[in-house]
CSV table of C-alpha atoms and ligand atoms in Angstrom, one decimal:
chain,number,residue,atom,x,y,z
A,1,UNK,CA,51.5,12.0,6.5
A,2,UNK,CA,50.7,15.2,5.1
A,3,UNK,CA,53.5,17.4,6.5
A,4,UNK,CA,51.2,20.5,6.2
A,5,UNK,CA,52.8,23.8,6.8
A,6,UNK,CA,49.8,25.4,8.6
A,7,UNK,CA,49.1,26.8,11.9
A,8,UNK,CA,45.3,26.2,12.4
A,9,UNK,CA,43.6,24.5,9.4
A,10,UNK,CA,44.5,20.9,9.1
A,11,UNK,CA,46.0,20.3,12.4
A,12,UNK,CA,43.5,17.5,12.5
A,13,UNK,CA,42.1,15.7,9.6
A,14,UNK,CA,39.3,13.2,9.6
A,15,UNK,CA,38.9,11.0,6.5
A,16,UNK,CA,35.9,9.2,5.2
A,17,UNK,CA,35.6,6.9,2.1
A,18,UNK,CA,31.9,7.8,1.9
A,19,UNK,CA,29.9,10.3,4.0
A,20,UNK,CA,26.5,11.9,3.7
A,21,UNK,CA,27.8,15.3,3.4
A,22,UNK,CA,31.3,16.8,4.9
A,23,UNK,CA,29.4,19.9,6.3
A,24,UNK,CA,26.7,17.8,8.0
A,25,UNK,CA,29.5,15.6,9.7
A,26,UNK,CA,31.3,18.8,10.5
A,27,UNK,CA,28.4,20.4,12.0
A,28,UNK,CA,27.5,17.4,14.3
A,29,UNK,CA,31.1,16.7,15.6
A,30,UNK,CA,32.6,18.4,18.8
A,31,UNK,CA,36.0,19.1,17.4
A,32,UNK,CA,38.8,21.8,17.7
A,33,UNK,CA,39.2,24.7,15.4
A,34,UNK,CA,40.9,23.8,12.2
A,35,UNK,CA,39.7,20.3,11.9
A,36,UNK,CA,39.1,19.2,8.4
A,37,UNK,CA,36.5,16.6,7.2
A,38,UNK,CA,37.3,15.0,4.0
A,39,UNK,CA,35.8,12.2,1.9
A,40,UNK,CA,36.3,10.4,-1.2
A,41,UNK,CA,32.6,10.7,-2.1
A,42,UNK,CA,29.3,12.3,-0.7
A,43,UNK,CA,26.0,10.6,-1.0
A,44,UNK,CA,24.2,13.8,-0.1
A,45,UNK,CA,26.4,16.7,-1.1
A,46,UNK,CA,24.6,20.0,-0.8
A,47,UNK,CA,24.7,23.3,-2.5
A,48,UNK,CA,22.8,26.3,-1.2
A,49,UNK,CA,19.1,26.1,-0.8
A,50,UNK,CA,19.6,22.4,-0.5
A,51,UNK,CA,20.4,22.0,-4.1
A,52,UNK,CA,22.2,18.9,-4.9
A,53,UNK,CA,26.1,18.8,-5.2
A,54,UNK,CA,27.4,16.0,-7.2
A,55,UNK,CA,30.4,14.5,-5.5
A,56,UNK,CA,31.8,11.4,-6.9
A,57,UNK,CA,35.1,9.9,-6.2
A,58,UNK,CA,38.1,11.8,-7.9
A,59,UNK,CA,36.9,15.1,-6.6
A,60,UNK,CA,38.0,16.9,-3.5
A,61,UNK,CA,35.0,17.4,-0.9
A,62,UNK,CA,35.9,18.8,2.3
A,63,UNK,CA,34.8,21.0,5.2
A,64,UNK,CA,36.8,23.0,7.7
A,65,UNK,CA,35.6,23.7,11.2
A,66,UNK,CA,36.4,27.3,12.0
A,67,UNK,CA,35.6,29.2,15.4
A,68,UNK,CA,36.4,32.7,14.4
A,69,UNK,CA,35.9,35.3,17.3
A,70,UNK,CA,34.9,38.1,14.9
A,71,UNK,CA,32.0,40.5,14.7
A,72,UNK,CA,28.8,39.1,13.3
A,73,UNK,CA,28.9,41.0,10.1
A,74,UNK,CA,32.3,39.5,9.3
A,75,UNK,CA,31.0,35.9,9.3
A,76,UNK,CA,29.7,36.0,5.8
A,77,UNK,CA,33.1,36.9,4.5
A,78,UNK,CA,34.3,33.4,5.2
A,79,UNK,CA,32.7,32.3,1.8
A,80,UNK,CA,35.3,34.7,0.1
A,81,UNK,CA,38.2,33.2,2.0
A,82,UNK,CA,37.1,29.8,0.7
A,83,UNK,CA,36.8,31.0,-2.9
A,84,UNK,CA,40.2,33.0,-2.9
A,85,UNK,CA,41.9,29.7,-1.6
A,86,UNK,CA,40.4,27.8,-4.3
A,87,UNK,CA,41.6,30.3,-7.0
A,88,UNK,CA,45.2,30.4,-5.4
A,89,UNK,CA,45.3,26.5,-5.3
A,90,UNK,CA,44.1,26.5,-9.1
A,91,UNK,CA,46.8,29.1,-9.8
A,92,UNK,CA,49.4,26.7,-8.5
A,93,UNK,CA,48.3,24.1,-11.1
A,94,UNK,CA,48.5,26.8,-13.8
A,95,UNK,CA,44.5,27.1,-14.0
A,96,UNK,CA,43.1,30.6,-14.0
A,97,UNK,CA,40.0,30.5,-12.0
A,98,UNK,CA,37.6,33.5,-11.3
A,99,UNK,CA,35.0,34.1,-8.5
A,100,UNK,CA,31.5,34.2,-9.4
A,101,UNK,CA,29.7,36.1,-6.6
A,102,UNK,CA,29.3,35.0,-4.1
A,103,UNK,CA,30.3,31.2,-3.7
A,104,UNK,CA,31.5,29.7,-7.1
A,105,UNK,CA,34.7,29.4,-8.7
A,106,UNK,CA,34.7,29.1,-12.5
A,107,UNK,CA,37.0,28.4,-15.2
A,108,UNK,CA,36.0,29.6,-18.7
A,109,UNK,CA,32.6,30.3,-17.2
A,110,UNK,CA,32.2,26.7,-16.0
A,111,UNK,CA,31.9,25.6,-12.3
A,112,UNK,CA,35.0,24.0,-11.1
A,113,UNK,CA,34.3,24.5,-7.4
A,114,UNK,CA,31.5,25.5,-5.0
A,115,UNK,CA,31.6,26.9,-1.5
A,116,UNK,CA,28.9,26.4,1.1
A,117,UNK,CA,29.4,27.9,4.5
A,118,UNK,CA,27.1,27.3,7.4
A,119,UNK,CA,27.1,28.7,11.1
A,120,UNK,CA,26.2,26.6,14.1
A,121,UNK,CA,26.7,28.1,17.5
A,122,UNK,CA,30.3,29.2,17.7
A,123,UNK,CA,31.2,27.2,14.6
A,124,UNK,CA,31.5,28.2,11.0
A,125,UNK,CA,31.7,25.4,8.6
A,126,UNK,CA,33.7,26.2,5.5
A,127,UNK,CA,32.6,23.6,2.9
A,128,UNK,CA,34.5,23.3,-0.3
A,129,UNK,CA,34.2,21.1,-3.3
A,130,UNK,CA,36.3,20.9,-6.2
A,131,UNK,CA,36.0,18.9,-9.4
A,132,UNK,CA,39.6,17.4,-9.7
A,133,UNK,CA,39.8,13.9,-11.4
A,134,UNK,CA,36.0,13.3,-11.5
A,135,UNK,CA,33.8,13.8,-14.4
A,136,UNK,CA,32.2,17.2,-13.8
A,137,UNK,CA,28.4,17.5,-14.4
A,138,UNK,CA,27.1,19.4,-17.5
A,139,UNK,CA,28.1,22.9,-17.4
A,140,UNK,CA,30.8,22.1,-14.9
A,141,UNK,CA,34.5,21.4,-15.4
A,142,UNK,CA,37.2,19.5,-13.7
A,143,UNK,CA,40.8,20.1,-13.1
A,144,UNK,CA,41.7,17.0,-15.2
A,145,UNK,CA,39.6,18.6,-18.3
A,146,UNK,CA,41.7,21.7,-18.1
A,147,UNK,CA,45.1,20.2,-17.8
A,148,UNK,CA,44.2,17.2,-19.9
A,149,UNK,CA,45.6,14.8,-17.3
A,150,UNK,CA,44.7,13.6,-13.6
A,151,UNK,CA,46.6,15.4,-10.6
A,152,UNK,CA,47.3,14.1,-7.2
A,153,UNK,CA,44.3,14.7,-5.1
A,154,UNK,CA,46.6,14.7,-2.0
A,155,UNK,CA,48.7,17.5,-3.6
A,156,UNK,CA,45.5,19.5,-4.2
A,157,UNK,CA,44.3,18.9,-0.9
A,158,UNK,CA,47.5,20.1,0.8
A,159,UNK,CA,48.1,23.3,-1.1
A,160,UNK,CA,44.3,24.1,-0.6
A,161,UNK,CA,44.8,23.7,3.1
A,162,UNK,CA,48.0,25.8,3.1
A,163,UNK,CA,46.2,28.7,1.2
A,164,UNK,CA,43.2,28.6,3.5
A,165,UNK,CA,45.4,28.7,6.6
A,166,UNK,CA,47.2,31.6,5.2
A,167,UNK,CA,44.1,33.5,4.4
A,168,UNK,CA,42.4,32.7,7.6
A,169,UNK,CA,45.2,34.5,9.4
A,170,UNK,CA,44.7,37.3,7.2
A,171,UNK,CA,41.0,37.2,7.8
A,172,UNK,CA,41.2,37.1,11.7
A,173,UNK,CA,43.4,40.2,11.7
A,174,UNK,CA,41.6,42.1,8.9
A,175,UNK,CA,38.3,40.7,7.4
A,176,UNK,CA,38.0,43.6,5.1
A,177,UNK,CA,41.4,42.6,3.2
A,178,UNK,CA,39.6,39.3,2.4
A,179,UNK,CA,36.7,41.1,0.4
A,180,UNK,CA,39.4,43.3,-1.3
A,181,UNK,CA,41.2,40.1,-2.3
A,182,UNK,CA,37.9,38.5,-3.5
A,183,UNK,CA,37.0,41.6,-5.5
A,184,UNK,CA,40.2,41.3,-7.5
A,185,UNK,CA,39.3,37.9,-8.6
A,186,UNK,CA,35.5,38.4,-9.2
A,187,UNK,CA,33.8,38.4,-12.5
A,188,UNK,CA,32.4,41.8,-12.7
A,189,UNK,CA,31.0,44.4,-15.2
A,190,UNK,CA,29.1,41.7,-16.8
A,191,UNK,CA,25.2,41.6,-17.3
A,192,UNK,CA,23.5,39.3,-14.8
A,193,UNK,CA,20.2,38.2,-13.6
A,194,UNK,CA,19.7,37.8,-9.9
A,195,UNK,CA,17.2,35.1,-8.9
A,196,UNK,CA,15.7,35.2,-5.4
A,197,UNK,CA,12.8,37.1,-4.3
A,198,UNK,CA,11.7,37.8,-7.8
A,199,UNK,CA,14.1,38.5,-10.5
A,200,UNK,CA,16.3,41.5,-11.1
A,201,UNK,CA,18.4,42.3,-14.2
A,202,UNK,CA,21.4,44.5,-14.4
A,203,UNK,CA,25.2,44.8,-14.5
A,204,UNK,CA,27.2,43.3,-11.7
A,205,UNK,CA,29.3,46.3,-11.2
A,206,UNK,CA,31.2,45.7,-8.1
A,207,UNK,CA,31.2,44.3,-4.5
A,208,UNK,CA,31.1,46.5,-1.5
A,209,UNK,CA,33.1,46.4,1.5
A,210,UNK,CA,30.7,44.0,3.2
A,211,UNK,CA,30.8,41.6,0.0
A,212,UNK,CA,27.4,42.9,-1.1
A,213,UNK,CA,26.9,42.8,-4.8
A,214,UNK,CA,26.3,46.2,-6.4
A,215,UNK,CA,23.9,45.9,-9.3
A,216,UNK,CA,23.4,48.7,-11.8
A,217,UNK,CA,19.8,48.3,-13.2
A,218,UNK,CA,18.7,49.4,-16.5
A,219,UNK,CA,17.4,52.8,-15.3
A,220,UNK,CA,20.8,53.6,-13.6
A,221,UNK,CA,19.7,52.9,-10.2
A,222,UNK,CA,22.1,50.9,-7.9
A,223,UNK,CA,20.8,48.0,-5.9
A,224,UNK,CA,22.7,46.3,-3.4
A,225,UNK,CA,22.3,42.5,-3.0
A,226,UNK,CA,23.0,40.4,0.0
A,227,UNK,CA,24.2,36.9,-0.8
A,228,UNK,CA,21.8,35.1,1.5
A,229,UNK,CA,19.4,33.2,-0.8
A,230,UNK,CA,19.9,34.6,-4.1
A,231,UNK,CA,21.4,33.0,-7.2
A,232,UNK,CA,23.4,34.8,-10.1
A,233,UNK,CA,23.1,33.9,-13.8
A,234,UNK,CA,25.2,35.4,-16.4
A,235,UNK,CA,23.2,36.8,-19.3
B,301,LIG,P1,23.9,28.2,-7.8
B,301,LIG,O1,25.1,28.1,-8.4
B,301,LIG,O2,22.7,27.9,-8.7
B,301,LIG,O3,23.6,29.5,-7.1
B,301,LIG,P2,24.8,26.5,-5.7
B,301,LIG,O4,25.8,27.5,-5.5
B,301,LIG,O5,23.9,26.2,-4.6
B,301,LIG,O6,23.7,27.0,-6.6
B,301,LIG,O7,25.2,25.1,-6.0
B,301,LIG,C1,24.6,24.1,-6.6
B,301,LIG,C2,24.5,23.9,-8.1
B,301,LIG,O8,25.7,23.5,-8.6
B,301,LIG,C3,23.5,22.7,-8.4
B,301,LIG,O9,22.2,23.2,-8.7
B,301,LIG,C4,24.2,22.3,-9.8
B,301,LIG,O10,23.7,23.1,-11.0
B,301,LIG,C5,25.7,22.6,-9.6
B,301,LIG,N1,26.6,21.4,-9.3
B,301,LIG,C6,26.2,20.5,-8.5
B,301,LIG,N2,27.3,19.5,-8.5
B,301,LIG,C7,28.2,20.0,-9.1
B,301,LIG,C8,29.6,19.9,-9.3
B,301,LIG,N3,30.2,18.8,-8.9
B,301,LIG,N4,30.5,20.7,-10.2
B,301,LIG,C9,29.9,21.8,-10.7
B,301,LIG,N5,28.6,22.2,-10.4
B,301,LIG,C10,27.8,21.4,-9.7
């Protein structure tokens, strides 16, 4: 038993040894809000734009099924809820994580965790992957690399769900607060390249109240970037 101190998230947990992708299964199942799908390994883990997410045994790969009754413009903020939850969880392990807009958590500028949110009907699937005891791919990092030892995956799972539950309660009452909290943890004031429809270079100055990236271009002009299909690279 997990004995979770949560009110919505993790009321039901469905565990698989191996799965295609926790997000895909979460999308296909008819389950109550807060249900968590977790797997030891994913054979078809995905990032955004169908990029591959490497998910061997030893990492934490999960998806939470949410059914938030909020305004449509508040749905994209759920990705920040996930990122803050990961940073708070890492903090409990004495690891300082920062958010790379919009959907990654980095430690020492290496990716330790990625978040993938997907909306299907009334459901929003919050997918979270964290490198814990697994070997992280090149340019990534795992909890075990930072701490120099392995940690209990169940412990990390539990504190993550508790953090997410607390943040979800805040989100439902005040989605804007989630953006504010994410802003405090975000890597800002750094030169970046935004790849998507073409390429834009500038300083990632801030995020606005809707979570858009505020980019200052070389000529001083400000451009706001919606997170949809763009990728950010630090320069
Ligand atoms: P990006 O960070 O390029 O915007 P995504 O957020 O969609 O892309 O994440 C997918 C990318 O994350 C992959 O292309 C790969 O570079 C990287 N990646 C895949 N698996 C892992 C992992 N387990 N840990 C860290 N990084 C990973």
